[in-house]
XYZ file of C-alpha atoms in Angstrom:
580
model
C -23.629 -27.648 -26.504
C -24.400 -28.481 -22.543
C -26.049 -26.002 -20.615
C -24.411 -23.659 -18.428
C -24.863 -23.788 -14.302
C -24.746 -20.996 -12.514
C -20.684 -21.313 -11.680
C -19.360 -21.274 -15.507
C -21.675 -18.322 -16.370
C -20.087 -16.422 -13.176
C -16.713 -17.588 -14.025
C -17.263 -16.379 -17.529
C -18.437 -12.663 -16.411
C -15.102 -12.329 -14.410
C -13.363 -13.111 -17.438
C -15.113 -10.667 -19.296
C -14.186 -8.133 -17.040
C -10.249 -8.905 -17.082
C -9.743 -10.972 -13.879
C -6.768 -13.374 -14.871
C -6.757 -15.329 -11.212
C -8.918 -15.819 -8.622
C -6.767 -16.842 -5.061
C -7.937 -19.429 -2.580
C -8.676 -22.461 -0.870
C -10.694 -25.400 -2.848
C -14.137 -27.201 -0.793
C -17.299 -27.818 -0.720
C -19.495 -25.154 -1.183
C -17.376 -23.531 -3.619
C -16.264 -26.512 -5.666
C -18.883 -25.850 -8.561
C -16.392 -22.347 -8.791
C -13.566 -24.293 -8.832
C -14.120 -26.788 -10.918
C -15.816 -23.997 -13.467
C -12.478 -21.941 -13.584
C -10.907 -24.883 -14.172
C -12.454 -25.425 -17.334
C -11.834 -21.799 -18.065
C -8.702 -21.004 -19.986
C -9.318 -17.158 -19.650
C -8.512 -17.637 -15.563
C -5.964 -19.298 -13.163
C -7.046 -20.835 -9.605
C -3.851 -19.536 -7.134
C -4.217 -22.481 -4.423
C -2.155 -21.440 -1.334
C -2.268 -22.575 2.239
C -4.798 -19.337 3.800
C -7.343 -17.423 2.514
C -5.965 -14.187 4.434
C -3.072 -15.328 1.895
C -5.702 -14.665 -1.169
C -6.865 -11.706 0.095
C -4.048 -10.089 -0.033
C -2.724 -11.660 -2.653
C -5.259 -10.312 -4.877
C -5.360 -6.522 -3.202
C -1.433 -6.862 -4.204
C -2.780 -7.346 -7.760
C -5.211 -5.253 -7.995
C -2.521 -2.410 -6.793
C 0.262 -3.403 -9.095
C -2.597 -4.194 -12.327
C -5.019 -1.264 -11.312
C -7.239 -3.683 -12.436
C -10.302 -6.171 -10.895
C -8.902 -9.312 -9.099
C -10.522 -12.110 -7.507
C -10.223 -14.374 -4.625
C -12.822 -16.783 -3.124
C -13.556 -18.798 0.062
C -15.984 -21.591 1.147
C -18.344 -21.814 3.502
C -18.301 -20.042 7.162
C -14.717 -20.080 8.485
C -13.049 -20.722 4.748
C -14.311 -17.386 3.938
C -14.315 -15.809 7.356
C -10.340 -16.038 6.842
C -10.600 -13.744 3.877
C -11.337 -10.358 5.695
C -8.623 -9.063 7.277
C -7.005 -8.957 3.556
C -10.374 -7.867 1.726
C -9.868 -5.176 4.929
C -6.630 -4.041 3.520
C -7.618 -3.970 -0.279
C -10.500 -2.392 0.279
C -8.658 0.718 2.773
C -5.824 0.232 -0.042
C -8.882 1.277 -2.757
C -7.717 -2.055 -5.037
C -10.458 -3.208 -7.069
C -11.126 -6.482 -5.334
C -14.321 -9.206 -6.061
C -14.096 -11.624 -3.566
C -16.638 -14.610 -3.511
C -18.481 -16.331 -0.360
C -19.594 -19.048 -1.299
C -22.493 -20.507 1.081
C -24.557 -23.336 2.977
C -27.203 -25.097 0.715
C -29.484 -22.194 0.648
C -32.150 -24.707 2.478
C -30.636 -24.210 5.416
C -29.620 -20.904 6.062
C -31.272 -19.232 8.896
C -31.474 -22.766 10.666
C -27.758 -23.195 12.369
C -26.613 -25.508 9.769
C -23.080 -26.778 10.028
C -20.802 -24.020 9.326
C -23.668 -21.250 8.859
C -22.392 -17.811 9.028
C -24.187 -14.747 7.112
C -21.085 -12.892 5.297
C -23.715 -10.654 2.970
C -23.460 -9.386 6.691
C -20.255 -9.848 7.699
C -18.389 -8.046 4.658
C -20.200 -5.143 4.832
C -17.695 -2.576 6.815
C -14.898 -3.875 4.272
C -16.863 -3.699 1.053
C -18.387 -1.453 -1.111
C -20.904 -3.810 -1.497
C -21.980 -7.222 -0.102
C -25.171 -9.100 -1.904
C -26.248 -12.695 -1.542
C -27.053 -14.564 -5.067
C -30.142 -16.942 -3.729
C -31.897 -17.127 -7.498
C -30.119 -18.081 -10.523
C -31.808 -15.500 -12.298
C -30.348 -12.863 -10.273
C -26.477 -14.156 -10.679
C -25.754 -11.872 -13.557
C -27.185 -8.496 -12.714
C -26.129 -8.767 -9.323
C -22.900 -9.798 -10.269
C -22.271 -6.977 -12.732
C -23.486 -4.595 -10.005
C -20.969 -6.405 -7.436
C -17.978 -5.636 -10.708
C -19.173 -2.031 -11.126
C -18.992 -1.163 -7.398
C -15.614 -2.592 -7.110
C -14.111 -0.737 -10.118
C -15.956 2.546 -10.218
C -15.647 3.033 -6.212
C -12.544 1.477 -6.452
C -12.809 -1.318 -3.323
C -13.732 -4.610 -2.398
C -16.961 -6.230 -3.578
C -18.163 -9.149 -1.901
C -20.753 -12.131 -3.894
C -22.467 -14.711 -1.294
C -23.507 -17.525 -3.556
C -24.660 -20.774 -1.756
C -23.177 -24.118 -3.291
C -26.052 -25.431 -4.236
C -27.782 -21.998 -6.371
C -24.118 -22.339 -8.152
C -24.706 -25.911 -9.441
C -28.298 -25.224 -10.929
C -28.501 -23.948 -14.396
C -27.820 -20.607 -15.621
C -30.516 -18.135 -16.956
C -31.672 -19.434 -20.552
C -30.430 -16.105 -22.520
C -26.827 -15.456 -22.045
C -26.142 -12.279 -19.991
C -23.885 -10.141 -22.474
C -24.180 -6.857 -20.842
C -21.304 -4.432 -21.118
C -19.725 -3.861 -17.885
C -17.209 -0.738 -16.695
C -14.179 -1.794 -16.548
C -12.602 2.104 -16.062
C -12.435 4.902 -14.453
C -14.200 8.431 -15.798
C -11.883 11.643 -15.249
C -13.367 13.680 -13.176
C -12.920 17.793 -13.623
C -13.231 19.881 -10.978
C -16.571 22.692 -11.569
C -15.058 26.127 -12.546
C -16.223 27.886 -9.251
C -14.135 25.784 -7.308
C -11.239 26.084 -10.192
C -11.778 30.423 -9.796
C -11.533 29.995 -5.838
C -8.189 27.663 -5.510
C -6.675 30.332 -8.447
C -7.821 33.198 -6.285
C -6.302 31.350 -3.051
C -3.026 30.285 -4.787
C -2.347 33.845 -6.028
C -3.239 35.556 -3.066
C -0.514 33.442 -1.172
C 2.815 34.399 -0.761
C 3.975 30.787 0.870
C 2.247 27.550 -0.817
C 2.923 23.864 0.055
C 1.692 20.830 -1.895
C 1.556 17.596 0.535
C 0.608 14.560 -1.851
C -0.593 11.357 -1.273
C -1.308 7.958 -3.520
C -4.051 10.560 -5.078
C -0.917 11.733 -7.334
C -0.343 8.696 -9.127
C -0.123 8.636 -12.777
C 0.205 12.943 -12.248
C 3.996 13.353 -11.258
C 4.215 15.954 -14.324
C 1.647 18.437 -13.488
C 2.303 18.169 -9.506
C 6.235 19.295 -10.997
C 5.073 21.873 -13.356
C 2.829 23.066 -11.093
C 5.240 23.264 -7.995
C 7.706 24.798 -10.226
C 4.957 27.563 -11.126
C 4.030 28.667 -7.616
C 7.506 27.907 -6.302
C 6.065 25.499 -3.745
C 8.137 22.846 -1.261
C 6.312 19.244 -2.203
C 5.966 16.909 0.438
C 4.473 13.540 0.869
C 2.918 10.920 2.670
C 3.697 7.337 2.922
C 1.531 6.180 0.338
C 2.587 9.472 -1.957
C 6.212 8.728 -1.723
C 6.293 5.873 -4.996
C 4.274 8.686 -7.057
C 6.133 11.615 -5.972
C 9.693 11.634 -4.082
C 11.218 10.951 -7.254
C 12.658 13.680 -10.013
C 11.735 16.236 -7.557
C 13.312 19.647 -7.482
C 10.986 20.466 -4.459
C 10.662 17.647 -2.647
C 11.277 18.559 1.522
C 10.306 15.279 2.928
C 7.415 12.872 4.736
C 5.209 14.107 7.315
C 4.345 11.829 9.905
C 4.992 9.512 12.491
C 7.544 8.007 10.033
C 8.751 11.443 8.643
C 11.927 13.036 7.934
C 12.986 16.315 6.402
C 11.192 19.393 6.400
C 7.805 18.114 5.638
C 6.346 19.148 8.741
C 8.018 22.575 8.830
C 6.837 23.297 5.444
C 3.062 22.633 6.294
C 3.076 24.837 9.233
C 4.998 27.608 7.819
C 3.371 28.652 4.385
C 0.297 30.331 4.391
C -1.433 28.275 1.763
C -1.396 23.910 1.995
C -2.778 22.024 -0.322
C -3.480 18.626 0.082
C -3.134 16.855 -3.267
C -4.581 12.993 -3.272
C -4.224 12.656 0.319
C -6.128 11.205 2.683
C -3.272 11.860 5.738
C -4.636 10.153 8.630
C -2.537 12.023 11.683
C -4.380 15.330 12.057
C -1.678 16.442 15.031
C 0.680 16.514 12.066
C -1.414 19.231 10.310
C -1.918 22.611 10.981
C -4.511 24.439 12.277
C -3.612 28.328 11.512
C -3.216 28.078 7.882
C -5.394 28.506 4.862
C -5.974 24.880 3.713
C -7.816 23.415 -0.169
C -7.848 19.623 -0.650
C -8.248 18.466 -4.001
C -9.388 14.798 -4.166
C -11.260 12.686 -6.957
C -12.899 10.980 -3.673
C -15.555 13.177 -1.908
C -16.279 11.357 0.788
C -12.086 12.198 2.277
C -12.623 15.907 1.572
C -12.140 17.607 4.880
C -12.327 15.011 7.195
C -9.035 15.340 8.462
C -8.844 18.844 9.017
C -10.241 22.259 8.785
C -10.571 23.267 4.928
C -11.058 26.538 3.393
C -12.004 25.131 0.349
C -12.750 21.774 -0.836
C -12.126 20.499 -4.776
C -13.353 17.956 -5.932
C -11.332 16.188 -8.731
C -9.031 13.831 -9.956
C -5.814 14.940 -9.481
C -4.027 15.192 -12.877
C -7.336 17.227 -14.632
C -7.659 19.428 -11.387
C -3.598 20.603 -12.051
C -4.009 20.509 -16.387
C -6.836 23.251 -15.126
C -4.633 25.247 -12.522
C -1.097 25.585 -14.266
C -2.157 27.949 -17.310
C -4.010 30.341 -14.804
C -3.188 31.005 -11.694
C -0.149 33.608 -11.791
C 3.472 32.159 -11.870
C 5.586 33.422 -8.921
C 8.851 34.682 -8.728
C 9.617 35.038 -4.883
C 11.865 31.749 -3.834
C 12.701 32.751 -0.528
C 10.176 30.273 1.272
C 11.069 27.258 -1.217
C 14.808 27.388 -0.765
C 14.215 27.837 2.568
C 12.685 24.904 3.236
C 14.886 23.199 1.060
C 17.760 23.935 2.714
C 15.764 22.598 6.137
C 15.235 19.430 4.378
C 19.354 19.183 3.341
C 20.403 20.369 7.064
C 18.073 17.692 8.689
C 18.575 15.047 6.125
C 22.792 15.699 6.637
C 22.040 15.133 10.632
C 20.667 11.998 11.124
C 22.913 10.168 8.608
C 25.563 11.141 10.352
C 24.219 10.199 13.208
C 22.577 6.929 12.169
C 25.678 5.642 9.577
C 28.316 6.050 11.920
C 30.375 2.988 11.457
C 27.225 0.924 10.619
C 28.654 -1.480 8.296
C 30.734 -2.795 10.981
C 27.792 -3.183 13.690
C 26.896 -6.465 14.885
C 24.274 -7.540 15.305
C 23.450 -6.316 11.877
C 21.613 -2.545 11.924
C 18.556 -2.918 9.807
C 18.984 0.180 8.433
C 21.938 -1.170 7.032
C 20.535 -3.908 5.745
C 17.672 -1.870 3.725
C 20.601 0.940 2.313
C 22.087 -2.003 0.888
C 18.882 -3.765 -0.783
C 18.058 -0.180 -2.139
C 21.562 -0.045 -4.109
C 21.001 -3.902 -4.688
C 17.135 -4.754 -6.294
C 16.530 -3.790 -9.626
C 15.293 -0.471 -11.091
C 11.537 -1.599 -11.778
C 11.673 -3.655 -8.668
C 8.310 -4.341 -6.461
C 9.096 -4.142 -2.680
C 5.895 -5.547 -0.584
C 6.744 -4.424 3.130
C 5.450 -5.870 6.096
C 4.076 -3.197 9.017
C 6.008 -2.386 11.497
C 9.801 -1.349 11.719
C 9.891 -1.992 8.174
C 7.658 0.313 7.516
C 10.087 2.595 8.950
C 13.170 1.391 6.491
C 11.236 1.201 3.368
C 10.072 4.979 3.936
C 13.481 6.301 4.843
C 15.588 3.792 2.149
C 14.266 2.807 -0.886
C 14.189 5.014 -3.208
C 11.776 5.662 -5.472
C 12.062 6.313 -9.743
C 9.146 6.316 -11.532
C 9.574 2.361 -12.018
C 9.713 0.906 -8.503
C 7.077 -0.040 -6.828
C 6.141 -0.028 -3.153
C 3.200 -1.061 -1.235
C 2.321 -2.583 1.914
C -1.016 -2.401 4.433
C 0.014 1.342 4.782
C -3.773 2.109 5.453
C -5.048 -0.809 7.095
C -1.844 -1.269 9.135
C -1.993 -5.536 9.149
C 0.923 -7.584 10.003
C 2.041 -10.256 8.031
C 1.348 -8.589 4.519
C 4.673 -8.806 2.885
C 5.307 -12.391 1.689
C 1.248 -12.926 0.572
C 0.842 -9.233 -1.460
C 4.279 -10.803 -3.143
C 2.910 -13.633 -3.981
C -0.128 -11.456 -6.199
C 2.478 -9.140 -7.652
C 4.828 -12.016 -9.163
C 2.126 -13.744 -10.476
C 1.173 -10.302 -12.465
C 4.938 -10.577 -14.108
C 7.025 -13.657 -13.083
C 10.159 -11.947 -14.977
C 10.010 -8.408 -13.130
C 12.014 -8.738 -9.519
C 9.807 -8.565 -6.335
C 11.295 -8.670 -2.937
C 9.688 -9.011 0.472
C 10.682 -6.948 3.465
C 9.200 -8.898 6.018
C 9.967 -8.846 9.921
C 10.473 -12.593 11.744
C 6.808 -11.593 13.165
C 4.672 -11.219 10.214
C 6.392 -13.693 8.328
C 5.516 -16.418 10.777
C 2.019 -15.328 11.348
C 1.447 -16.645 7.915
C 4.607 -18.610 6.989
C 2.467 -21.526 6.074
C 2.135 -19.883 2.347
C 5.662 -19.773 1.959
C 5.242 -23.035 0.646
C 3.023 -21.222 -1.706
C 6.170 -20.049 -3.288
C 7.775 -22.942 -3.723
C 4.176 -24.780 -5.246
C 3.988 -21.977 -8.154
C 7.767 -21.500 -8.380
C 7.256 -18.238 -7.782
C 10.833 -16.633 -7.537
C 10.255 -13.808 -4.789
C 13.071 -12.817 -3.077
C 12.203 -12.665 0.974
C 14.491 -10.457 3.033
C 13.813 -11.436 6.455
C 14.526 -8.842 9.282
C 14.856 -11.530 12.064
C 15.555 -9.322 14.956
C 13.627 -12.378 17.177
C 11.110 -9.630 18.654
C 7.995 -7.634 17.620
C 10.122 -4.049 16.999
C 7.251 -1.201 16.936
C 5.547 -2.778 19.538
C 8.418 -2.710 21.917
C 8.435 1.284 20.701
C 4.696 2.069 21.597
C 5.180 0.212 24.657
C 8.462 2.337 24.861
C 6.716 5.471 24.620
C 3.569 4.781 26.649
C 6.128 4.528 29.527
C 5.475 0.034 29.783
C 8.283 -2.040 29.870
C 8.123 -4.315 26.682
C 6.652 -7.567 27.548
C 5.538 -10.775 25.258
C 7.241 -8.886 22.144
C 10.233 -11.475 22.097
C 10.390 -14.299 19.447
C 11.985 -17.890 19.682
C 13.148 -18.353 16.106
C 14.712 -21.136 14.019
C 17.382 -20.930 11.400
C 14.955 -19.222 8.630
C 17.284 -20.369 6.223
C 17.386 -23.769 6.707
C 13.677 -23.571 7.454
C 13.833 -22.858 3.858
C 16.181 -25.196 2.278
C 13.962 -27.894 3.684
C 11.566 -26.327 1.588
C 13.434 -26.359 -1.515
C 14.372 -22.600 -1.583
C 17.084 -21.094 -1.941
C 18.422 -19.911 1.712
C 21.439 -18.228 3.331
C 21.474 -16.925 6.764
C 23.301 -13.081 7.202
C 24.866 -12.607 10.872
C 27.869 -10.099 9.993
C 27.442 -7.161 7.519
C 30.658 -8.138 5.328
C 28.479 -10.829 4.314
C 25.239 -9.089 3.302
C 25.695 -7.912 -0.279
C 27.266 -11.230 -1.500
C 24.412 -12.906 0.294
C 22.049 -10.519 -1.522
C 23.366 -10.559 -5.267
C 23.108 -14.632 -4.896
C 19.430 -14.479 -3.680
C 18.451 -11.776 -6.759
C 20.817 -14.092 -8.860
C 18.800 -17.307 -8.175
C 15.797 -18.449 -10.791
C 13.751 -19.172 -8.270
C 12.562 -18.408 -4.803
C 14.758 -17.281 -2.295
C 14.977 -16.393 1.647
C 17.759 -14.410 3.128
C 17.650 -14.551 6.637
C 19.441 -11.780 8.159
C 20.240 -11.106 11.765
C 19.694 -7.555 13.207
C 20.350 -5.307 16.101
C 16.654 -5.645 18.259
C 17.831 -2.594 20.145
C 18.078 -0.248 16.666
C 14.454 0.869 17.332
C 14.003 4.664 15.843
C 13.044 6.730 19.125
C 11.893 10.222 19.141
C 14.207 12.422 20.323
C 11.761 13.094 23.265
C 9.887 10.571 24.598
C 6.528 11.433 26.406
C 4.288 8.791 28.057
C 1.228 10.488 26.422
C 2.546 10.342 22.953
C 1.821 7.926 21.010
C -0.022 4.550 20.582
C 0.447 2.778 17.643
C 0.744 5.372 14.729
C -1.778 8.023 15.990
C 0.240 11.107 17.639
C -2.116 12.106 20.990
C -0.494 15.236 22.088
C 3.261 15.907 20.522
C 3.489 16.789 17.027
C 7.783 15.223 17.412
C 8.434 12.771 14.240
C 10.247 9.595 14.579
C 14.451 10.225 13.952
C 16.385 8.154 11.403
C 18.804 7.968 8.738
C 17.302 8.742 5.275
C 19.568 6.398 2.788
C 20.028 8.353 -1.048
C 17.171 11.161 -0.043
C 20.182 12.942 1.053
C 21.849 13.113 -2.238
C 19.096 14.224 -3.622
C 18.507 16.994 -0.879
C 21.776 18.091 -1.708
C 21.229 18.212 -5.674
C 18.175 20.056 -4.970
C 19.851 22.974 -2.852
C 22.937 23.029 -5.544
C 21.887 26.442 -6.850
C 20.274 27.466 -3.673
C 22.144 30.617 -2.275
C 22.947 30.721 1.177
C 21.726 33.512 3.268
């Protein structure tokens, strides 16, 4: 049996510790990688067209799987392109190994051709960044690289030169066991005595949950239903949380809706549950405040706690519910429920009103429709920006769905690429792509990535031929909007040159039909559809000093909108809710 190199025993590792793919470009440097995974039957190379396309690709993965994912990049600028999407995964917390490979290791430090240093350069969007320069190191240091990424849940990031990859591997076989899951972690029992003694002390709680709640939707229920608390969410809590939920009042936020933000500020107790909230003007200041987390390093730095607990989420709760005291006053949940039903009922009648007849086409429109459209166990990848905005307000979550999107990191262009990763996880489970005309074409060269691995995403294009949420924050910063517009072509025929499926959507009456054909087709498919540029949501008060991108600087006013099938579930909430 021939010796290994260097590449095949790396290769081999990865296997061992469940990656399936690794995304990227092929050359040079990291050929001996590519040509080992070829060789590999345990692991798939994902060619496609960028390696910002692999990085996300593989944080989309690594979301969907929960487990480690791979993506690589040659020398200097091949894997310079990976970092905005290592960025994302990492601020996402997907378990991520991504792989540098190098210069001949002769020549670093002397300006070779394409020299860079990224054991440098990956360090503020890694958990940890290492250069392999001696064979003998490889498999420690790549186990170590594996164990950061899963047990810290981010990106790691391996340097390996070319030519260290093509030598032989170490003489014994490195068969270490490596961690491929996470520990529970229980909260200590003086913390657990202190939150009881908080929570029963309180007349008014509130839970506000975050991605922190996934795989926990029981006990945040049984829980809310003990201390009779409203439950809202964040963005990245609303998949985990917003559905089967008695108590639900809404998102806080920039994006909100409901009475999220009236339920924070008017209870005496909040709890943040698995959040990491970014938009501190959104939180109170004159309440009692715990924050239970598994991650310590979050605790408290968004606002002012009274006590910090530190925990995973689900074991925290399984600890609470049998002791603190079960309350019996309502008055402050149906309350804010109620709140949540009265605002919910205003803004879709304001934002519905004759709607389906509206040309050009209202995007809001367009997204109600796709909710009532895409399968139950759909996976909806959303581009940032104004879809952002629709995917919070109109699909709606059920346990099954999924939805993610570069809700930390805040990239454009994310849709179509994190689509790619989650097909590739289940070809036969629907995913559809929300993207805007302006992320799509910032990296519409990998749309041909679809069509190369037959990978039959559906790609719901929100051509509104202008860059929407920047035309807002230059809205509300008082600027007129300028270099925001788009020149577009006919996406759809863009795409039928490409082999896809295509059909371009001007007037609403044809929008569903358009729709069932796309989720109808085997393969990929692009609907392009046309909408209103003007249907931006505003605040209803618009200060210059209010807001640039999605950090509020002095007004605490969410954005306005329609909410889709939230309402219907507002109102089934309030049912047996008496009125005062």
């Amino acid at each position: 049996m021939a010796k290994q190199n260097v590449a095949e025993q790396f290769v081999d590792i990865l296997a061992r510790a469940g990656v399936r793919r690794m995304y990227g470009v092929v050359g040079d440097s990291l050929n001996p990688i590519v040509d080992a995974v070829r060789r590999n039957a345990a692991i798939d190379w994902v060619h496609v067209r960028h390696e910002e396309v692999a990085a996300f690709a593989a944080g989309a993965e690594a979301q969907i799987t929960g487990k480690l994912t791979a993506c690589a990049g040659s020398c200097g600028p091949g894997n310079l392109h990976l970092i905005n999407g290592l960025y994302d995964a990492h601020r996402s917390m997907a378990p991520v190994l991504a792989l540098a490979s190098h210069i001949p290791s002769s020549e670093i430090g002397l300006s070779y051709f394409q020299e860079t240093h990224p054991e440098r350069l990956f360090q503020e969007c890694s958990h940890y960044s290492e250069m392999i320069s001696n064979p003998q190191q490889m498999p420690r240091l790549l186990q170590t690289a594996i164990q950061h990424a899963i047990g810290q849940r981010g990106v790691s990031v391996v340097t390996l030169p070319g030519d260290v990859a093509d030598q032989p591997a170490p003489d014994r076989s490195f068969e270490s066991a490596l961690v491929t899951s996470r520990p529970t972690i229980r909260p200590g029992d003086a913390e657990i005595d202190r939150l009881v003694e908080m929570i029963d002390r309180a007349g008014k709680v509130t839970l506000f949950c975050g991605a922190g709640t996934a795989g926990a939707h029981a006990e945040v229920m049984e829980f809310a239903g003990r201390i009779k608390s409203p439950v809202g969410h964040a963005l990245r809590g609303k998949e985990w949380i917003q559905y089967d939920n008695p108590f639900d009042v809404g998102m806080s936020g920039l994006l909100g809706y409901g009475a999220a933000y009236e339920a924070t500020h008017e209870c005496e107790l909040l709890i943040l549950v698995g959040t990491d909230f970014p938009y501190n003007a959104f939180l109170p200041d004159d309440v009692k405040i715990a924050q239970i987390d598994v991650r310590p390093e979050v605790i408290g730095r968004r606002s002012r706690l009274d006590l910090a607990v530190w925990g995973d989420v689900r074991e925290t709760l399984r600890c609470l519910i049998p002791r603190v005291r079960e309350k019996t006053d309502r008055r402050f949940l149906d309350k804010m429920l109620r709140k949540h039903a009265d605002a919910l009922e205003g803004v879709v009648k304001a934002y519905t009103r004759k709607v389906d007849k509206h040309i050009p086409i209202h995007p809001e429109y367009v997204a109600s429709v796709l909710d009532e459209l895409a399968d139950d166990d759909a996976i909806f990848t959303v581009d940032t920006g104004m879809n952002n905005v629709w995917a919070a307000r109109y699909i709606s979550p059920n346990g099954r769905r999924r939805i993610i999107g570069s809700f930390s990191h805040g990239s454009m262009a994310n849709a179509m690429p994190m689509a790619i990763g989650a097909q590739l996880v289940d070809r036969n489970r629907q995913v559809v792509a929300m993207a805007g005309d302006g992320g799509f074409t910032m990296l519409m060269g990998d749309f041909l990535t679809l069509v190369q691995q037959d990978l039959p995403v559906k790609l719901v294009l929100f051509n509104n031929s202008a860059l929407g949420m920047v035309e807002l924050e230059m809205l509300v910063a008082g600027l007129p909007s300028y270099g925001t517009t788009d020149v577009n072509p006919d996406f759809a025929e863009v795409a039928r040159a490409c082999g896809v499926f295509g059909v371009r959507v001007e007037k609403p009456k044809q929008l569903a039909g358009a729709l069932k054909d796309a989720f109808k087709h085997k393969g990929p498919a692009l609907v392009d559809v046309v909408t209103d540029p003007n249907a931006l949501s505003i605040p209803p008060k618009i200060k210059a000093d209010m807001v640039t991108g999605f950090a509020l600087s002095a007004s605490k006013i969410v954005l306005d909108g329609g909410v889709g099938r939230m309402l219907q579930m507002a109102r089934s909430n309030i049912r047996n809710v008496p009125r005062p």
